[in-house]
PDB file of C-alpha atoms in Angstrom:
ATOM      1  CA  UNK A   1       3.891   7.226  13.994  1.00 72.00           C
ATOM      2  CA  UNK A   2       0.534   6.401  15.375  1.00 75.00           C
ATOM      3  CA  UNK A   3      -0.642   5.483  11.783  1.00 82.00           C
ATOM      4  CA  UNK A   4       1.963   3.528  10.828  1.00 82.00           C
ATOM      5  CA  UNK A   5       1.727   1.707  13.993  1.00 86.00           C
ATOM      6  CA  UNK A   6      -1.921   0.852  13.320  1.00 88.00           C
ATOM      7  CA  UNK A   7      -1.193   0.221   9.843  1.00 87.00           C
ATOM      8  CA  UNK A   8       1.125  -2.473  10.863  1.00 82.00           C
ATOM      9  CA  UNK A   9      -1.331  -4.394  12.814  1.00 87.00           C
ATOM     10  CA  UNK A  10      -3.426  -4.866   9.245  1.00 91.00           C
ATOM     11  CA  UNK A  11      -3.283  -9.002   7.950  1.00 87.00           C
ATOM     12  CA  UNK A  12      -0.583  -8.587   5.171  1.00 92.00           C
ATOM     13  CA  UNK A  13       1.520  -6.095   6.420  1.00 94.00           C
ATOM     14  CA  UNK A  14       5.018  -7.451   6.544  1.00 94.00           C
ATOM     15  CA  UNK A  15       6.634  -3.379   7.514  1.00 93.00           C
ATOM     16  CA  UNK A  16       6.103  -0.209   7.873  1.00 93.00           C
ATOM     17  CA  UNK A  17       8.480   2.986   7.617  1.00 92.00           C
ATOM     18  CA  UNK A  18       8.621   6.575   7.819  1.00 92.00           C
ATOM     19  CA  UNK A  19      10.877   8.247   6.062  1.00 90.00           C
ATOM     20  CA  UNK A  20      11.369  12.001   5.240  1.00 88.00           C
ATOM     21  CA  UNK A  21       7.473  11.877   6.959  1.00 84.00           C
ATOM     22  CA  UNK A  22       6.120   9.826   4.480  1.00 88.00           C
ATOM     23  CA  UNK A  23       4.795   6.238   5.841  1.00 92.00           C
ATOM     24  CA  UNK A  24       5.448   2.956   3.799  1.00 94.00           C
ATOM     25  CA  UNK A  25       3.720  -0.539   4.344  1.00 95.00           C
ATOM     26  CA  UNK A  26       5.645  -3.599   2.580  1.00 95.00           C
ATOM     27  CA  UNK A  27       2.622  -6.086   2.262  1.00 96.00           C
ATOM     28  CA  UNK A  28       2.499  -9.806   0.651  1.00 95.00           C
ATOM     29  CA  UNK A  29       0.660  -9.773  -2.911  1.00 94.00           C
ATOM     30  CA  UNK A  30      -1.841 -12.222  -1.526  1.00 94.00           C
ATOM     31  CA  UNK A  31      -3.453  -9.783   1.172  1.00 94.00           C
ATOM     32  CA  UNK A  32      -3.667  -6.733  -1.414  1.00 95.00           C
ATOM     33  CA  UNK A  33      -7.243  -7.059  -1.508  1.00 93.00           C
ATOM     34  CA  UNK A  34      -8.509  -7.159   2.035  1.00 93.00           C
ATOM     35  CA  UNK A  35      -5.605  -4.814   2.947  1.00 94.00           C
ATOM     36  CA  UNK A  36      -6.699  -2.025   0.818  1.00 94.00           C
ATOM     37  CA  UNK A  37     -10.285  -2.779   1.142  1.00 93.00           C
ATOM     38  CA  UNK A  38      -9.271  -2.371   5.188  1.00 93.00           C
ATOM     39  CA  UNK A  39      -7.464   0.758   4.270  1.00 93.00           C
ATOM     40  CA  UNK A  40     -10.346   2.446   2.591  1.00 93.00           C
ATOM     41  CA  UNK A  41     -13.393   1.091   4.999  1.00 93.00           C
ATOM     42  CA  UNK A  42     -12.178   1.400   8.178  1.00 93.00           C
ATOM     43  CA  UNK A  43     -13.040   4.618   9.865  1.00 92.00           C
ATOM     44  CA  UNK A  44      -9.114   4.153  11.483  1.00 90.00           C
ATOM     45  CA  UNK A  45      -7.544   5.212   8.128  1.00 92.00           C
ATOM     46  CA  UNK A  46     -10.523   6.372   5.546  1.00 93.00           C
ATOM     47  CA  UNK A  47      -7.697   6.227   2.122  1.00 93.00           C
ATOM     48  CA  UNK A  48     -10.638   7.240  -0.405  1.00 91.00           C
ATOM     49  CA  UNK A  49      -7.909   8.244  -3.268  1.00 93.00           C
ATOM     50  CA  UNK A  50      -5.704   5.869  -5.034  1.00 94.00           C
ATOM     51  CA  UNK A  51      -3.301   8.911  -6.551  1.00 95.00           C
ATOM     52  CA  UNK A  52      -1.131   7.139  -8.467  1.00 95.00           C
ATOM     53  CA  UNK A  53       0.663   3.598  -9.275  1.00 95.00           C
ATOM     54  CA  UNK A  54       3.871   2.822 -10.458  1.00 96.00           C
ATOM     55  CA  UNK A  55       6.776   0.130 -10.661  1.00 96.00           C
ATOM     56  CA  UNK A  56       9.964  -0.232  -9.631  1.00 96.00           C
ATOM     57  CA  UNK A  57      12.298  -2.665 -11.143  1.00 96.00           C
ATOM     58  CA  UNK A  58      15.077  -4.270  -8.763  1.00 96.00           C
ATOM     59  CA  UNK A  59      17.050  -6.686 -10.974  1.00 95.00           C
ATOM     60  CA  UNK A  60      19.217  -8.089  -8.068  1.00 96.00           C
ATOM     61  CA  UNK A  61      15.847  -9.552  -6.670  1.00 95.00           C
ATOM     62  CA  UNK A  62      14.119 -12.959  -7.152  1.00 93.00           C
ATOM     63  CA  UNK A  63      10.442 -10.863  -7.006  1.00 94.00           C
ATOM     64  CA  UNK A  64      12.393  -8.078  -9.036  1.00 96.00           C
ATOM     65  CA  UNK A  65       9.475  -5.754  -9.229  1.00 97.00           C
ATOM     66  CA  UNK A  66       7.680  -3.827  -6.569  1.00 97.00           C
ATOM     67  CA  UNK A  67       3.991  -2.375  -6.924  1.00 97.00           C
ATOM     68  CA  UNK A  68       3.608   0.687  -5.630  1.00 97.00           C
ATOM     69  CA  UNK A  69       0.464   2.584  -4.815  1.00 96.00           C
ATOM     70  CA  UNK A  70       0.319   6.337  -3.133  1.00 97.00           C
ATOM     71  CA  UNK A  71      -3.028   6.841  -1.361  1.00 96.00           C
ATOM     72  CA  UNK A  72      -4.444   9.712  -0.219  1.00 95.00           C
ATOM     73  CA  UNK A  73      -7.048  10.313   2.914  1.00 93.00           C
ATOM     74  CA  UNK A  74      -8.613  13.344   2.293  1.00 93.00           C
ATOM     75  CA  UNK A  75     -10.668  13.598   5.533  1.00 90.00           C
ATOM     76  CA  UNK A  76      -7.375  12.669   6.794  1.00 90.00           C
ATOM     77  CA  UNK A  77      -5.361  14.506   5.269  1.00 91.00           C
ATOM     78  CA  UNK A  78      -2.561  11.731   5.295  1.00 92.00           C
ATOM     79  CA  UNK A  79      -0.773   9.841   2.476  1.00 94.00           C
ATOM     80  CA  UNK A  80       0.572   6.080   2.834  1.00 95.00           C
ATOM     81  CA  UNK A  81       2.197   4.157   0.613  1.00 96.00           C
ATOM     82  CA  UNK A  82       1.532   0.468  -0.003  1.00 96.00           C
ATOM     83  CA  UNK A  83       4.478  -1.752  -2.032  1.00 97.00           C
ATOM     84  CA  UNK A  84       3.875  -4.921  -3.158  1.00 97.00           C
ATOM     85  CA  UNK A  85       6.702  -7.202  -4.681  1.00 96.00           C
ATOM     86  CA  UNK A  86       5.842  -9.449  -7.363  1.00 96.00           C
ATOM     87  CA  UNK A  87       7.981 -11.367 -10.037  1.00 94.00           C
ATOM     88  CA  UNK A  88       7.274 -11.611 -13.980  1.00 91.00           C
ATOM     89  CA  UNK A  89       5.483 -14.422 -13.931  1.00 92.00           C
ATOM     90  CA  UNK A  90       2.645 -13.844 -10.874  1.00 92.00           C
ATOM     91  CA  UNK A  91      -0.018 -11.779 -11.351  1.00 89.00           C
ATOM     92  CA  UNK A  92      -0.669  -8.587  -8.828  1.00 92.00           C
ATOM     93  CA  UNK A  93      -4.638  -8.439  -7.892  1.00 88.00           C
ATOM     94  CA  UNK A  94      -6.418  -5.633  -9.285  1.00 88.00           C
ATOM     95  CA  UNK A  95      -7.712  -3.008  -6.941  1.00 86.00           C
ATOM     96  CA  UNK A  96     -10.097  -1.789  -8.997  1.00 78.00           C
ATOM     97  CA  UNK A  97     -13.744  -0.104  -6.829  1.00 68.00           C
ATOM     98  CA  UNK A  98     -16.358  -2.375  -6.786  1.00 58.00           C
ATOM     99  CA  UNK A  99     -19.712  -1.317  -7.420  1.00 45.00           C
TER     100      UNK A  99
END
């Protein structure tokens, strides 16, 4: 609960959840970059592993599609997962590592 209550402090964040003891942040497409950047700099949250990322199609929706990415903080030992919503026609950011 604490980490999803710092995590919902971050520029972006639109919501956080926990369900079955999992947390999930709902951020806006535009703050994907700094967000995760945040997510795996500060010493707060340390999310070094990017385990997977997927998509979720909700047809109902005007942004039908959400992004999702599970990250993993090792020295944490803690798992969050971000979900971005995006439509067919705008682009998601990459969040490639920078070197």
């Amino acid at each position: 609960e604490l980490l999803a209550a710092a995590v919902g402090t971050l520029p972006g964040v639109t919501g956080t959840s926990i369900r079955l003891g999992e947390i999930t942040a709902t951020a806006q497409r535009d703050a994907l970059i700094p967000l995760m950047t945040t997510l795996r700099d500060d010493p707060r949250f340390q999310f070094q592993q990017v385990m997977d990322i997927c998509g979720v199609d909700w047809p109902e929706r005007a942004e039908r599609f959400d992004v999702v990415y599970n990250l993993l903080s090792v020295s944490r030992n803690q798992r969050l997962r971000v979900v971005v919503a995006t439509d067919a026609a705008a682009a998601v950011p990459s969040v490639r590592q920078s070197s």
